[in-house]
Amino acid sequence: MAGVQSSEASHPFIPTDLILPDYVPIILSQSTILGVYGCASLLVVSFVWILAGRFPKISKLEKVLMCWWVFTGLTHMILEGYFVFTPEFFKQTSPTYLAEVWKEYSKGDSRYVGRDSAVVAIEGITAVLEGPACILAAYAIGARKSYSHILQIAIALGQLYGTAVYFITSVLEGDNFAASPFYYYAYYIVANSFWVWIPSLIVIRSWKKICAAVGVQEQKKTKRR
Amino acid sequence: MAGVQSSEASHPFIPTDLILPDYVPIILSQSTILGVYGCASLLVVSFVWILAGRFPKISKLEKVLMCWWVFTGLTHMILEGYFVFTPEFFKQTSPTYLAEVWKEYSKGDSRYVGRDSAVVAIEGITAVLEGPACILAAYAIGARKSYSHILQIAIALGQLYGTAVYFITSVLEGDNFAASPFYYYAYYIVANSFWVWIPSLIVIRSWKKICAAVGVQEQKKTKRR
């Protein structure tokens, strides 16, 4: 508010000269924040697993993939969507759970609370375009749609591209946004790594399936000639 | 150099408070810079068109696509690759043609000469990964490889993702990086738009081809059961 002098509140983020007027400290503990996310995810995955079983002739791997797509889709839409559309989340005087999540994650990468434009751009694309597409991918696997593999590749490549820009911009800006080595490795490196190796495996699998299908198609055309 | 006082040279870019020590003004005229790029591109396209004709049973559209992939691939590798790996291009006392290109383009978006980290990250991915992949895509079309369509989609989506981050970060940072409305529209909007509508058309075309091939494959599987 105009006129209030104590706008430069202290905060736990690095770099320490990051200016966050009206910052409200985290209330929830780390274990509560992670516990709620873990339990909610477990509930979602269990629900999708049961639902997926009702699709005919579905393999175990396809059920796992459906669980992943719904989990990552909801994470994109709810968690990342909240971040994108709530620029002042760190100022809330009675913070919601989602605000607490992003204040906690910012200990691993203060560009979130500092609203770095590259981070906001990537999260915007992820939340608005990729989130809903993930849910569609889960449905496409179950319903055996012909666009299932190409949709999965499109989203997974988007996740990989986003993560690449996320890490490269950080390195270019000095890679000094974590409150401690623990947060650097736990939040910034380990948590994000899931969105590197899982999309990579999905791209490889679906790429092979598409090449096989197109290859058969091409062979038939050649024979006909 | 240390000790030299006149480091804050005047420059034609916006915002005017952008600090570019040792900036060397553009020597080449706009028509020379654009003319060389245009002629070189025309040469490349003509060469690829003739070469493409030697592949058996190639359609006109496929020849056009091969020309596009080689043109965009060389642009990514040579022009954008130069930008990525020559951070001090604007300081060269006897500037190369490529340095002049980027000083000229920076009139439309000063984040290039100012080395915005999002721009460098996107250009890095484009030059190093997408550039060579574009050349492979041109070959894959001619040689009728089974990965032709999926590779084209992968690169085109990468180009679209990069362009999206490029425009979104600009808007988030105030969209005030052009020296004049002419440069804003000619360089920033019109020139970049080719990497929006062409990749979009390619994604749509190859997406349909893949869905058709996978659909046929799925139908056969269902029949066999």
XYZ file of C-alpha atoms in Angstrom:
450
model
C 0.000 0.000 0.000
C 1.209 3.506 -0.761
C 2.807 5.258 2.153
C 3.613 2.109 4.122
C 7.359 2.101 4.761
C 7.963 -1.527 5.700
C 7.409 -2.769 2.132
C 10.864 -4.380 1.849
C 10.074 -7.397 4.020
C 12.833 -9.882 4.686
C 12.489 -13.213 2.869
C 14.319 -16.541 2.781
C 15.197 -16.408 -0.931
C 18.452 -16.041 -2.851
C 19.660 -13.569 -4.113
C 19.077 -11.645 -0.884
C 18.777 -8.345 -2.786
C 15.602 -9.615 -4.492
C 12.942 -7.048 -3.650
C 9.586 -8.540 -2.617
C 7.346 -5.824 -1.186
C 4.720 -7.072 1.312
C 6.133 -10.610 1.372
C 4.194 -12.817 3.815
C 6.320 -15.619 5.338
C 5.454 -19.300 4.789
C 3.076 -20.698 7.407
C 2.795 -24.369 6.412
C 5.697 -26.723 7.110
C 7.631 -28.369 4.323
C 6.240 -31.794 5.289
C 2.645 -30.495 5.155
C 3.147 -28.897 1.731
C 4.820 -31.979 0.247
C 2.473 -34.355 2.121
C -0.679 -32.768 0.696
C 0.766 -32.846 -2.855
C 1.865 -36.468 -2.371
C -1.481 -37.628 -0.962
C -3.513 -35.765 -3.585
C -1.348 -37.253 -6.331
C -1.713 -40.749 -4.871
C -5.501 -40.328 -4.796
C -5.554 -39.131 -8.422
C -3.300 -41.967 -9.592
C -5.394 -44.611 -7.765
C -8.599 -43.203 -9.240
C -7.155 -43.173 -12.786
C -5.736 -46.689 -12.353
C -9.196 -48.054 -11.471
C -10.895 -46.046 -14.228
C -8.277 -47.124 -16.800
C -9.026 -50.772 -16.007
C -12.491 -50.302 -17.500
C -11.084 -49.637 -20.992
C -11.008 -52.877 -23.011
C -7.694 -54.715 -23.599
C -5.550 -52.128 -21.854
C -1.978 -53.102 -20.927
C -0.271 -52.340 -17.618
C 2.120 -49.907 -19.310
C -0.799 -48.061 -20.882
C -2.442 -47.780 -17.450
C 0.801 -46.374 -16.006
C 0.974 -43.854 -18.853
C -2.646 -42.791 -18.291
C -1.860 -42.214 -14.599
C 1.210 -40.143 -15.511
C -0.687 -38.005 -18.018
C -3.521 -37.226 -15.590
C -1.059 -36.546 -12.745
C 1.143 -34.232 -14.834
C -1.889 -32.602 -16.504
C -3.492 -31.710 -13.175
C -0.124 -30.492 -11.842
C 0.206 -28.243 -14.923
C -3.346 -26.899 -14.720
C -3.812 -26.507 -10.952
C -0.349 -25.837 -9.495
C 1.310 -24.150 -12.454
C -1.941 -22.498 -13.585
C -2.303 -20.932 -10.146
C 1.260 -19.590 -10.330
C 0.741 -18.073 -13.784
C -2.498 -16.285 -12.950
C -1.664 -15.182 -9.371
C 1.320 -12.819 -9.711
C 0.950 -11.585 -6.128
C 0.704 -14.997 -4.441
C 3.521 -14.158 -2.005
C 1.613 -11.164 -0.600
C -1.539 -12.997 0.514
C -2.205 -12.254 4.180
C -4.181 -15.482 4.615
C -2.247 -17.624 2.116
C -3.928 -20.493 0.305
C -2.241 -23.889 0.041
C -1.186 -23.136 -3.565
C 0.467 -19.865 -2.543
C 2.413 -21.791 0.099
C 3.532 -24.340 -2.525
C 5.114 -21.626 -4.665
C 6.734 -19.840 -1.751
C 8.221 -23.186 -0.721
C 9.365 -24.070 -4.269
C 10.911 -20.611 -4.650
C 13.513 -21.695 -2.079
C 14.844 -23.906 -4.867
C 14.389 -21.254 -7.570
C 13.611 -17.676 -6.530
C 12.773 -16.770 -10.151
C 9.256 -17.995 -9.305
C 8.613 -15.542 -6.500
C 10.649 -12.948 -8.477
C 8.452 -13.534 -11.533
C 11.201 -14.033 -14.124
C 9.608 -13.567 -17.543
C 11.075 -16.760 -19.049
C 9.670 -18.815 -16.147
C 6.231 -17.171 -16.439
C 6.198 -17.698 -20.244
C 7.095 -21.405 -19.958
C 4.618 -21.982 -17.116
C 1.922 -20.148 -19.072
C 2.315 -22.405 -22.123
C 2.519 -25.458 -19.857
C -0.582 -24.615 -17.810
C -2.833 -23.365 -20.608
C -1.903 -25.591 -23.569
C -0.115 -28.651 -22.213
C -2.265 -29.205 -19.112
C -5.555 -29.873 -20.954
C -3.637 -31.743 -23.689
C -2.307 -34.160 -21.036
C -5.840 -35.102 -19.967
C -6.733 -35.631 -23.635
C -3.638 -37.853 -24.001
C -4.799 -40.069 -21.120
C -8.202 -40.428 -22.784
C -6.591 -41.064 -26.194
C -4.550 -43.960 -24.789
C -7.608 -45.600 -23.207
C -9.853 -45.055 -26.223
C -7.097 -46.152 -28.672
C -7.355 -42.989 -30.742
C -5.147 -42.779 -33.827
C -3.698 -39.484 -32.553
C -2.625 -41.031 -29.230
C 1.113 -41.374 -29.977
C 1.554 -38.123 -31.884
C -0.275 -36.192 -29.144
C 1.929 -37.791 -26.472
C 5.071 -36.851 -28.438
C 3.829 -33.286 -28.965
C 3.219 -32.745 -25.232
C 6.373 -34.567 -24.106
C 8.530 -32.507 -26.517
C 6.856 -29.364 -25.172
C 7.721 -30.425 -21.616
C 11.327 -31.118 -22.666
C 11.614 -27.806 -24.543
C 10.196 -25.919 -21.548
C 12.564 -27.644 -19.119
C 15.520 -26.923 -21.441
C 14.701 -23.192 -21.594
C 14.117 -23.258 -17.809
C 17.591 -24.643 -17.067
C 19.486 -22.748 -19.805
C 18.102 -19.322 -18.776
C 19.045 -20.097 -15.165
C 22.635 -20.933 -16.166
C 22.838 -17.786 -18.349
C 21.647 -15.679 -15.393
C 24.244 -17.097 -13.002
C 22.486 -20.188 -11.565
C 22.210 -18.531 -8.153
C 18.542 -18.761 -7.215
C 18.492 -21.488 -4.549
C 18.333 -20.769 -0.818
C 20.713 -23.678 -0.060
C 22.324 -26.706 -1.755
C 19.536 -28.856 -0.254
C 16.802 -26.850 -2.018
C 18.911 -26.612 -5.175
C 19.164 -30.371 -5.497
C 15.814 -31.419 -3.982
C 13.514 -28.906 -5.710
C 15.406 -27.505 -8.677
C 17.299 -30.597 -9.877
C 15.531 -33.746 -8.598
C 11.898 -32.567 -8.814
C 12.362 -31.180 -12.329
C 14.287 -34.240 -13.499
C 11.015 -36.214 -13.611
C 9.919 -33.893 -16.420
C 13.114 -34.757 -18.301
C 13.414 -38.540 -18.133
C 9.699 -39.452 -18.235
C 8.921 -37.315 -21.346
C 12.143 -38.620 -22.956
C 11.043 -42.238 -22.484
C 7.564 -41.402 -23.818
C 9.012 -39.691 -26.919
C 11.248 -42.708 -27.659
C 8.364 -45.203 -27.242
C 5.781 -43.298 -29.299
C 8.377 -42.338 -31.943
C 9.094 -46.042 -32.554
C 5.370 -46.893 -32.733
C 4.728 -44.129 -35.291
C 7.733 -45.091 -37.438
C 6.542 -48.702 -37.434
C 3.020 -47.723 -38.544
C 4.219 -45.271 -41.219
C 6.809 -47.808 -42.411
C 4.125 -50.456 -42.996
C 1.997 -47.871 -44.844
C 4.930 -46.862 -47.108
C 5.783 -50.506 -47.889
C 2.225 -51.190 -49.000
C 2.272 -48.121 -51.268
C 5.538 -49.276 -52.859
C 4.126 -52.777 -53.445
C 1.012 -51.368 -55.090
C 3.074 -49.376 -57.595
C 39.271 -2.351 -22.476
C 39.861 -1.434 -18.832
C 40.598 2.209 -18.281
C 38.935 3.446 -21.468
C 36.267 5.941 -20.447
C 34.171 6.179 -23.617
C 32.627 2.743 -23.078
C 29.020 3.981 -23.125
C 28.732 4.469 -26.877
C 25.519 5.802 -28.341
C 23.434 3.246 -30.248
C 20.211 3.228 -32.281
C 18.344 0.730 -30.071
C 15.363 0.994 -27.748
C 15.294 1.281 -24.737
C 17.827 4.101 -24.952
C 19.164 3.304 -21.468
C 20.420 -0.085 -22.725
C 24.139 -0.103 -21.954
C 26.326 -1.431 -24.787
C 29.989 -0.701 -24.040
C 32.215 -0.420 -27.134
C 29.275 -0.594 -29.547
C 30.426 -0.262 -33.171
C 27.785 1.331 -35.480
C 26.358 -0.560 -38.455
C 28.365 -0.096 -41.672
C 26.318 -2.048 -44.219
C 23.055 -0.612 -45.513
C 19.738 -2.301 -44.809
C 19.354 -3.184 -48.504
C 22.809 -4.828 -48.593
C 22.105 -6.888 -45.450
C 18.691 -8.036 -46.645
C 19.905 -8.418 -50.252
C 22.731 -10.793 -49.339
C 20.380 -12.902 -47.181
C 17.774 -12.925 -49.961
C 20.252 -13.880 -52.714
C 21.958 -16.534 -50.587
C 18.556 -18.014 -49.715
C 17.500 -17.998 -53.372
C 20.717 -19.810 -54.326
C 20.178 -22.427 -51.613
C 16.540 -22.956 -52.580
C 17.408 -23.303 -56.296
C 20.158 -25.803 -55.498
C 17.865 -27.889 -53.247
C 15.051 -27.752 -55.830
C 17.337 -29.234 -58.504
C 18.810 -31.790 -56.098
C 15.337 -32.783 -54.844
C 14.269 -33.547 -58.411
C 16.730 -36.440 -58.453
C 14.830 -38.325 -55.738
C 12.400 -40.798 -57.345
C 8.655 -40.035 -57.428
C 8.892 -36.787 -55.499
C 5.898 -34.433 -55.547
C 6.055 -30.659 -55.984
C 4.892 -30.107 -52.398
C 7.632 -32.403 -51.119
C 10.202 -30.427 -53.116
C 8.884 -27.168 -51.612
C 9.117 -28.687 -48.131
C 12.706 -29.843 -48.750
C 13.619 -26.295 -49.830
C 12.000 -24.861 -46.701
C 13.782 -27.297 -44.370
C 17.208 -26.609 -45.868
C 16.580 -22.838 -45.901
C 15.377 -22.732 -42.274
C 18.047 -25.230 -41.162
C 20.888 -23.140 -42.611
C 19.329 -19.971 -41.160
C 19.230 -21.664 -37.729
C 22.788 -22.994 -37.933
C 24.595 -20.102 -39.611
C 22.724 -16.913 -38.639
C 21.335 -17.972 -35.274
C 24.369 -20.157 -34.466
C 26.625 -17.129 -35.019
C 24.473 -15.041 -32.670
C 24.528 -17.686 -29.918
C 28.280 -18.231 -29.958
C 29.393 -14.604 -30.553
C 28.171 -12.661 -27.504
C 30.319 -9.629 -28.370
C 29.282 -9.319 -32.028
C 28.324 -5.664 -31.621
C 31.863 -4.712 -30.517
C 33.736 -5.976 -33.603
C 35.863 -3.148 -35.013
C 35.867 -4.743 -38.488
C 32.411 -6.315 -38.342
C 31.587 -9.451 -40.326
C 28.385 -9.700 -42.374
C 26.774 -11.846 -39.651
C 27.541 -9.257 -36.968
C 25.884 -6.637 -39.172
C 22.794 -8.862 -39.554
C 22.275 -9.017 -35.804
C 22.904 -5.319 -35.245
C 20.321 -4.618 -37.965
C 17.794 -7.120 -36.547
C 18.264 -5.668 -33.055
C 16.513 -2.527 -34.339
C 13.390 -4.677 -34.308
C 14.232 -6.379 -30.995
C 17.058 -4.974 -28.881
C 16.998 -8.068 -26.660
C 19.394 -9.578 -29.224
C 22.101 -6.974 -28.832
C 21.207 -6.797 -25.116
C 21.616 -10.583 -24.811
C 18.342 -11.359 -23.026
C 18.705 -14.823 -21.495
C 15.373 -16.141 -22.849
C 16.361 -15.089 -26.390
C 19.814 -16.701 -26.059
C 18.310 -19.913 -24.636
C 15.757 -20.230 -27.457
C 18.339 -19.398 -30.136
C 20.761 -21.904 -28.588
C 18.243 -24.760 -28.789
C 17.241 -23.663 -32.303
C 20.802 -23.412 -33.642
C 22.278 -26.521 -32.020
C 19.396 -29.013 -32.055
C 16.838 -27.820 -34.584
C 19.271 -26.602 -37.270
C 20.879 -29.982 -38.007
C 17.490 -31.702 -37.535
C 16.051 -29.517 -40.335
C 18.690 -30.782 -42.794
C 17.884 -34.339 -41.723
C 14.180 -33.622 -42.306
C 14.878 -32.514 -45.895
C 16.816 -35.745 -46.492
C 14.070 -37.815 -44.794
C 11.424 -36.402 -47.156
C 13.496 -37.183 -50.246
C 14.524 -40.648 -49.089
C 10.987 -41.477 -47.872
C 12.153 -42.406 -44.387
C 9.498 -43.700 -41.981
C 10.530 -40.995 -39.443
C 9.979 -38.163 -41.965
C 6.619 -36.910 -40.632
C 7.341 -37.325 -36.938
C 10.706 -35.551 -37.326
C 9.032 -32.662 -39.188
C 6.410 -32.344 -36.427
C 9.085 -32.448 -33.706
C 11.090 -29.620 -35.304
C 8.028 -27.544 -36.267
C 6.625 -27.791 -32.718
C 10.026 -26.732 -31.393
C 9.979 -23.708 -33.695
C 6.436 -22.848 -32.547
C 7.329 -23.298 -28.866
C 10.410 -21.111 -29.285
C 8.470 -18.390 -31.078
C 5.769 -18.503 -28.372
C 8.316 -18.042 -25.566
C 9.994 -15.319 -27.666
C 6.789 -13.273 -27.991
C 5.391 -13.963 -24.501
C 8.610 -12.921 -22.708
C 8.655 -9.732 -24.784
C 5.086 -8.880 -23.771
C 5.856 -9.670 -20.103
C 8.873 -7.332 -20.242
C 6.876 -4.436 -21.694
C 7.127 -5.031 -25.474
C 9.353 -1.976 -25.894
C 12.417 -3.218 -27.766
C 11.906 -1.840 -31.289
C 13.639 1.288 -32.604
C 10.510 2.351 -34.534
C 7.090 1.008 -35.598
C 8.648 0.142 -38.993
C 11.264 -2.153 -37.425
C 8.685 -3.525 -34.980
C 6.390 -4.685 -37.760
C 8.962 -5.515 -40.474
C 11.506 -7.430 -38.363
C 9.788 -8.451 -35.137
C 6.289 -9.266 -36.421
C 6.446 -10.033 -40.170
C 9.845 -11.787 -40.320
C 9.020 -13.991 -37.325
C 5.522 -14.767 -38.574
C 7.005 -17.117 -41.202
C 8.142 -19.328 -38.305
C 4.571 -19.393 -37.021
C 2.414 -20.126 -40.046
C 4.798 -22.416 -41.969
C 5.513 -24.732 -38.987
C 1.763 -24.696 -38.177
C 0.878 -25.900 -41.693
C 3.603 -28.561 -41.516
C 2.339 -29.831 -38.149
C -1.237 -30.082 -39.471
C -0.156 -31.941 -42.643
C 2.180 -34.435 -40.955
C -0.221 -34.925 -38.019
C -2.932 -36.062 -40.465
C -0.517 -38.386 -42.302
C 0.579 -40.027 -39.047
C -2.990 -40.442 -37.772
C -3.950 -42.072 -41.081
C -1.047 -44.540 -40.916
C -1.598 -45.376 -37.222
C -5.350 -45.679 -37.811
C -4.833 -48.289 -40.556
C -2.420 -50.196 -38.270
C -4.947 -50.178 -35.378
C -7.792 -51.369 -37.627
C -5.718 -54.333 -38.804
C -4.898 -55.277 -35.200
C -8.593 -55.163 -34.272
C -9.499 -57.362 -37.250
C -6.862 -59.945 -36.342
C -8.248 -60.338 -32.808
